[in-house]
CSV table of C-alpha atoms and ligand atoms in Angstrom, one decimal:
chain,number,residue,atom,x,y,z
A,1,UNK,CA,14.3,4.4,17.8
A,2,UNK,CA,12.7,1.8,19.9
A,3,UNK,CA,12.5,-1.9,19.2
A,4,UNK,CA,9.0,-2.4,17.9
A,5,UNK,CA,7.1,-5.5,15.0
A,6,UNK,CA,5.2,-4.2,12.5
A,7,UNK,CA,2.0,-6.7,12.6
A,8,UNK,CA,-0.6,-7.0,10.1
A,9,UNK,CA,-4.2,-6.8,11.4
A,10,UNK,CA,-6.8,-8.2,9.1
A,11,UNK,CA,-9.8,-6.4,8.3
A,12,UNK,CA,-12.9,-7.3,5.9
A,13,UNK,CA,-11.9,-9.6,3.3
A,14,UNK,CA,-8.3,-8.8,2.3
A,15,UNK,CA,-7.6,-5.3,4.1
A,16,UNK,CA,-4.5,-5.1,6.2
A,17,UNK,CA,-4.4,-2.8,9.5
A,18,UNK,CA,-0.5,-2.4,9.5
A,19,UNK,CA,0.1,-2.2,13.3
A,20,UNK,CA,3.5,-1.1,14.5
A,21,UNK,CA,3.8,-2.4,18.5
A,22,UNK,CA,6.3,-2.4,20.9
A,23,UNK,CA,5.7,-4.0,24.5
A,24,UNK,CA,3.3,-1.1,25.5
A,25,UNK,CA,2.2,0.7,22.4
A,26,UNK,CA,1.1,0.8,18.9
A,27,UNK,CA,0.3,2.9,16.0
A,28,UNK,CA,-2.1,2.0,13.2
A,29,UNK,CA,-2.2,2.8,9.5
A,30,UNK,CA,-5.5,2.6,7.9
A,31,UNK,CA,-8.0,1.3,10.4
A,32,UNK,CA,-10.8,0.6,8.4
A,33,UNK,CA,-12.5,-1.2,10.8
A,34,UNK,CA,-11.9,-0.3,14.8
A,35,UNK,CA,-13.1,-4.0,16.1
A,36,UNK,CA,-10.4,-5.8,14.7
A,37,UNK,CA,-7.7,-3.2,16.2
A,38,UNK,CA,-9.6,-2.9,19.8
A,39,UNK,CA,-9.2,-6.8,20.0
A,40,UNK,CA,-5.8,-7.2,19.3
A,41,UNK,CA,-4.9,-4.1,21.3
A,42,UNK,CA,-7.1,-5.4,24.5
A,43,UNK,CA,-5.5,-8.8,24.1
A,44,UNK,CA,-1.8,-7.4,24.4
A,45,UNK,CA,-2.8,-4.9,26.8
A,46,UNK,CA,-1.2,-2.2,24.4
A,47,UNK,CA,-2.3,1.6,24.0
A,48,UNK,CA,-2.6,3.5,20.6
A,49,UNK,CA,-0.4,6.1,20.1
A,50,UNK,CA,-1.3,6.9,16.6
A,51,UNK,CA,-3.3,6.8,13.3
A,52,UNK,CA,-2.1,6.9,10.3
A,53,UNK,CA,-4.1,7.1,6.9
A,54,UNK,CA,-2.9,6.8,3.4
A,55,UNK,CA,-6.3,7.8,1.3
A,56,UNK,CA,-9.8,8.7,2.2
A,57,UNK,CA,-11.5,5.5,1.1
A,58,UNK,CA,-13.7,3.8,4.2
A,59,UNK,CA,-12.2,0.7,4.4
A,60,UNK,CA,-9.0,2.9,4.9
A,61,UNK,CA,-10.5,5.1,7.8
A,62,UNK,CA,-13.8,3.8,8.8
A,63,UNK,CA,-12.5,2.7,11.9
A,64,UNK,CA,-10.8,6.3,12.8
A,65,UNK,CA,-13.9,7.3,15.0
A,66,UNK,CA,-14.3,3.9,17.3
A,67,UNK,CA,-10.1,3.8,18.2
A,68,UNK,CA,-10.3,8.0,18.8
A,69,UNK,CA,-13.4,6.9,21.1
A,70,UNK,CA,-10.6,5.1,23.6
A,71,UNK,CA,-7.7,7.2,22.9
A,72,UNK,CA,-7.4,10.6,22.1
A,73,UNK,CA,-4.2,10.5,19.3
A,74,UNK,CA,-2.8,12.4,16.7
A,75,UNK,CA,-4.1,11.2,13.3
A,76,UNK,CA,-1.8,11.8,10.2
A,77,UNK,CA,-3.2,11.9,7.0
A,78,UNK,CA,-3.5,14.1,3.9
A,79,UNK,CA,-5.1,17.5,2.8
A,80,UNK,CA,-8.8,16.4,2.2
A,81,UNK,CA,-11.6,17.2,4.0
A,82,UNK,CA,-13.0,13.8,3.9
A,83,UNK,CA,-11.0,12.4,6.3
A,84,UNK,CA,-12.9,14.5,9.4
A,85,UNK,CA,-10.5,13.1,11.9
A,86,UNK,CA,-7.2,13.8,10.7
A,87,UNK,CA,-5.2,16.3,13.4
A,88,UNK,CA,-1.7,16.6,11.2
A,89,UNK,CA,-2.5,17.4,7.7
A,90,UNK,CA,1.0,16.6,5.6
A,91,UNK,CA,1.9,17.6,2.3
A,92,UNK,CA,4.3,16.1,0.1
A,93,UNK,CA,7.7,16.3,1.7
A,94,UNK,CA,6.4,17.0,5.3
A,95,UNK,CA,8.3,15.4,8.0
A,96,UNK,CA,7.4,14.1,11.2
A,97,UNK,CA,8.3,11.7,14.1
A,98,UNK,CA,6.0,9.0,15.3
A,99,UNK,CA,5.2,9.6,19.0
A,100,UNK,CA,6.0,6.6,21.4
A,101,UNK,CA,8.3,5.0,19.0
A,102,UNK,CA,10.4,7.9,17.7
A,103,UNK,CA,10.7,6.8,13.5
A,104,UNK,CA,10.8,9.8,11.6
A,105,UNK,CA,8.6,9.7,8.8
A,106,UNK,CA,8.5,11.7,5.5
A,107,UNK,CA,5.2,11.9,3.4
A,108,UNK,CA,5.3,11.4,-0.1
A,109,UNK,CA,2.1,12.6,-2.4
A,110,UNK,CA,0.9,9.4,-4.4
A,111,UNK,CA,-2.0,10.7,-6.9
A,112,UNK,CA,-3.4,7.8,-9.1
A,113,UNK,CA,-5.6,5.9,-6.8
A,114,UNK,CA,-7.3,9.2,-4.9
A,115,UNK,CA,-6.6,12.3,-6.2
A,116,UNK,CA,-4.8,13.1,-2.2
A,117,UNK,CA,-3.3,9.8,-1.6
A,118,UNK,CA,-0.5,9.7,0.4
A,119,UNK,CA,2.4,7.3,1.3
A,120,UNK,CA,4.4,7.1,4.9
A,121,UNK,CA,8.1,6.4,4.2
A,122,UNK,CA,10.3,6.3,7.5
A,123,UNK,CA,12.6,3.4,9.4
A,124,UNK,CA,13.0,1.4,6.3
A,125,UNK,CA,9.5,0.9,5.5
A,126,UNK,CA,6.5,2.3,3.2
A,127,UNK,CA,3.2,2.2,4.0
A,128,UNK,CA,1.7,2.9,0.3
A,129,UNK,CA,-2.2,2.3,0.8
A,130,UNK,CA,-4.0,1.3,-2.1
A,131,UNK,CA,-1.2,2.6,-4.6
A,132,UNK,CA,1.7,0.4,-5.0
A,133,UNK,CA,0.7,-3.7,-4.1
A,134,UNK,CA,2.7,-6.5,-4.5
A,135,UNK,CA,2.7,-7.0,-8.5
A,136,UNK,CA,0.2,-4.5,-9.3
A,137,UNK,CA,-1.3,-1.1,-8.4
A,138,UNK,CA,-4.2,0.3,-7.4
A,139,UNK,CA,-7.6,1.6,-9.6
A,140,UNK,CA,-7.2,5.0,-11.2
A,141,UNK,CA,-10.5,6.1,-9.5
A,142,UNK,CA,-9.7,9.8,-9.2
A,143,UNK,CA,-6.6,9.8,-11.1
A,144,UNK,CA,-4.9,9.6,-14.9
A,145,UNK,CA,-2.2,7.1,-15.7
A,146,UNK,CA,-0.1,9.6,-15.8
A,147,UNK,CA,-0.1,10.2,-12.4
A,148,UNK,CA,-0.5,6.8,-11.1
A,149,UNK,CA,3.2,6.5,-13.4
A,150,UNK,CA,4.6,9.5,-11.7
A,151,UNK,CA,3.8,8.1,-8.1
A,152,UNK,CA,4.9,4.3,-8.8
A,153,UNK,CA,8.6,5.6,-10.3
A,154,UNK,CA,8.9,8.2,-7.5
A,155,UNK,CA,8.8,5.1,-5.1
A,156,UNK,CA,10.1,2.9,-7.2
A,157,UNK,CA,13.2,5.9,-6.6
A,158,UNK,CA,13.3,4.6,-3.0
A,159,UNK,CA,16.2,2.3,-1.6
A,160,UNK,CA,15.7,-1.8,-2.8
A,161,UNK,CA,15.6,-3.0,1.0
A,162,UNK,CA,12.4,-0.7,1.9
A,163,UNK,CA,9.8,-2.9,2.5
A,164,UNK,CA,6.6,-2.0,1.2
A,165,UNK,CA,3.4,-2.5,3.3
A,166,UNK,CA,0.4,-2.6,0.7
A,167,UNK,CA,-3.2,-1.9,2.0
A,168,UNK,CA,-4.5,-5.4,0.6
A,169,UNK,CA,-3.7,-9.0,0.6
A,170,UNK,CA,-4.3,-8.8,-3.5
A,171,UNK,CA,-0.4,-11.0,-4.6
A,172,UNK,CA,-1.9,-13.9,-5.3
A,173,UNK,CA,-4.6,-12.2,-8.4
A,174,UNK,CA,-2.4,-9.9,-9.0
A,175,UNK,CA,0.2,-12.6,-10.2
A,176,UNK,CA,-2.2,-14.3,-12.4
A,177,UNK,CA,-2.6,-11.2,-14.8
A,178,UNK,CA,0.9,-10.0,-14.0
A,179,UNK,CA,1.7,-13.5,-15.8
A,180,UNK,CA,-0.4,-12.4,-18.7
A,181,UNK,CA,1.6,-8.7,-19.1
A,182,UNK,CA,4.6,-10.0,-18.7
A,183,UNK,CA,5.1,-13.8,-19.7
A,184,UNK,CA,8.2,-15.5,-19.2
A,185,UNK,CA,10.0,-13.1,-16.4
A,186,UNK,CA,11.4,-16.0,-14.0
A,187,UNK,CA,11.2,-13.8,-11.1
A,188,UNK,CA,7.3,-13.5,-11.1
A,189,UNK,CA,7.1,-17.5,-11.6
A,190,UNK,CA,9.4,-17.7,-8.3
A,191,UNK,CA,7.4,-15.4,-6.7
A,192,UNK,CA,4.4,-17.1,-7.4
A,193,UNK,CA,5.6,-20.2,-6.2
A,194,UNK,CA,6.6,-18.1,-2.7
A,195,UNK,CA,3.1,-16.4,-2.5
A,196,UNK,CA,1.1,-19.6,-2.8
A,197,UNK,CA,3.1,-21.3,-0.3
A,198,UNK,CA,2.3,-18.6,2.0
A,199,UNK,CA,-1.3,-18.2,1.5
A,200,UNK,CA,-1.7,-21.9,2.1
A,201,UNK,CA,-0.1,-21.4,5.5
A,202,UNK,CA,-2.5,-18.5,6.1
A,203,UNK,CA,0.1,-16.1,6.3
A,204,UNK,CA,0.5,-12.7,4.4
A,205,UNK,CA,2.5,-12.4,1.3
A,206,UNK,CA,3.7,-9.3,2.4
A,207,UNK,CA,5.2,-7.2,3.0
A,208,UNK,CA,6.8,-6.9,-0.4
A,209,UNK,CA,10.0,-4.7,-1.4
A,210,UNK,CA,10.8,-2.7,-3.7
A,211,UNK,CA,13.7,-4.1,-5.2
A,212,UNK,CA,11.1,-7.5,-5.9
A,213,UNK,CA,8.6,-4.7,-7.4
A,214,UNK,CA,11.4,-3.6,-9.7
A,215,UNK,CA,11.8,-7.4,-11.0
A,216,UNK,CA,8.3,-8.9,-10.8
A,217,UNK,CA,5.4,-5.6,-11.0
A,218,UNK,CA,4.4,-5.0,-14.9
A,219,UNK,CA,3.1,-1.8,-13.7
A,220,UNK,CA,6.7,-0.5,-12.6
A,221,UNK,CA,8.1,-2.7,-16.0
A,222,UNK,CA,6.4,-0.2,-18.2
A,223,UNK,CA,9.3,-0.4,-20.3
A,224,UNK,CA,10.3,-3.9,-20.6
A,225,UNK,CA,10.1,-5.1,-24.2
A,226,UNK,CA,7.9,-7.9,-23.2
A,227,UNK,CA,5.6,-5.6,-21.1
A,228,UNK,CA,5.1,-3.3,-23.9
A,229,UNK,CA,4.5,-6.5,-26.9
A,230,UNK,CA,1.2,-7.3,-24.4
A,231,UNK,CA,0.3,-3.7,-24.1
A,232,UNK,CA,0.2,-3.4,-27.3
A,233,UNK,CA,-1.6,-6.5,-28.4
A,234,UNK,CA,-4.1,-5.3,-25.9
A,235,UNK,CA,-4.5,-2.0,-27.2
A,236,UNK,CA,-4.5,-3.2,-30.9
A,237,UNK,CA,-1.7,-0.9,-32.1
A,238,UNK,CA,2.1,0.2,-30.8
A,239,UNK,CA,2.5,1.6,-27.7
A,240,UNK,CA,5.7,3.3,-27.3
A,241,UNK,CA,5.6,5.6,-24.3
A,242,UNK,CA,5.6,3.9,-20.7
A,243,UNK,CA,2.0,6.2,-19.7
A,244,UNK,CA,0.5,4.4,-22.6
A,245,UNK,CA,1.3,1.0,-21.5
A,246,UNK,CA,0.6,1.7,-18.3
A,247,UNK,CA,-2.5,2.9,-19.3
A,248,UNK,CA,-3.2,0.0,-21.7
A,249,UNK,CA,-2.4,-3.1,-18.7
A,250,UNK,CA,-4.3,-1.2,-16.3
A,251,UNK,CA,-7.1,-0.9,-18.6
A,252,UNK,CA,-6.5,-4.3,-19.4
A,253,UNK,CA,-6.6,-5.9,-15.9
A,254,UNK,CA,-10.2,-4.5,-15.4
A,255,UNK,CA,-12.1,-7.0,-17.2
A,256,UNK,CA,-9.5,-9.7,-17.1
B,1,ZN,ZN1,-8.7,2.6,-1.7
B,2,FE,FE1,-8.6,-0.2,-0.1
């Protein structure tokens, strides 16, 4: 496996174009926009070598067509026709190794989000999309809570070290309501403090991990006494299965 960065590239208001470089190449997950990308690339005189995509949204993938345009590279994404460009369709549990670079990969199906989201999990890092983000999760747009449970625990299953590349810079509002769902857990106040030094410097609050979404996410704390008391004063009644508080503080952070 070669020395390589992984950069983030920003794109639109708070999308991130994760960018993995070395000294002469670089692979991109979710180009959403191809300017961005073509800039940065230019500027470090560095040729793509891959695309990857997590989901089918188009600030995920809207920038597939202008970087294929330059290079002609194998895109990896999931089983859904609405991604046109993808060249390597991969199911859950698919394997493969990122040219130029040589990380091996595996593919883990996230439902919740999109109905054929998909996570990249290889070299110690996730790249999770619009699923997983630092202290909260994505909108159930095409999927039940139950799923979008399922998909958090499975990479909540991965080792604590993985660091977890989210597809938005969303920490900062996400800790305001995670304050809410789950008052008084120190480690979300610390984190807080961390994430608004950051943003003040400009610089990105992530990537996250997941041992720090173990102790500071209320979506992944599903089963923390405190988490369910304010999913259950929400909901107006007990909630005793993690799905329904989930479903409840997911519910809840809509309007709040
Ligand atoms: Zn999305
Ligand atoms: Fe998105």
């Amino acid at each position: 496996m070669s020395i390589h960065e992984v950069i983030p590239l920003r794109a639109f208001a708070d999308n991130y174009v994760w960018t993995i470089r070395d000294s002469t190449g670089a692979a991109v997950v979710d180009p959403g926009d191809a300017r961005p990308v073509l800039e940065y690339l230019d500027a470090e005189k560095l040729k793509l070598v891959a695309i990857l995509n997590t989901h089918h949204h188009a600030d995920h993938v809207g920038g597939n067509t202008g970087l294929l345009g330059r290079w002609k590279v194998p895109v990896y994404g999931p089983y859904d026709e609405r991604i046109r460009e993808v060249t390597h369709r991969l199911k859950d549990g698919a394997q493969f190794t990122l040219p130029h670079f040589g990380i091996d990969f595996e593919v883990l199906e996230i439902p919740g989000h999109t109905r054929s989201h998909i996570a990249f999990h290889g070299g110690g890092m996730l790249f999770c999309g619009d699923t997983l983000f630092a202290a909260g999760c994505g909108r159930l747009f095409e999927g039940t809570p139950r799923q979008m449970h399922d998909s958090l625990f499975r990479l909540m299953r991965l080792p604590d070290a993985t660091r977890v590349y989210c597809g938005h810079e969303y920490t900062l509002s996400n800790i305001r309501f995670a304050k809410a769902a789950d008052p008084d857990n120190a480690a979300l106040l610390e984190l807080e403090v961390k994430a608004k030094q950051q943003r003040d410097r400009g610089l990105p609050t992530l990537p996250s991990t997941i041992g720090q979404e173990k102790a500071t996410n209320p979506f992944v704390r599903v089963s923390e006494p405190a988490v369910i008391a304010s999913a259950s004063r929400y909901a107006g009644k007990a909630l005793n299965d993690p799905v329904s508080v989930l479903a409840a503080i997911r519910e809840w952070k809509n309007t709040f």
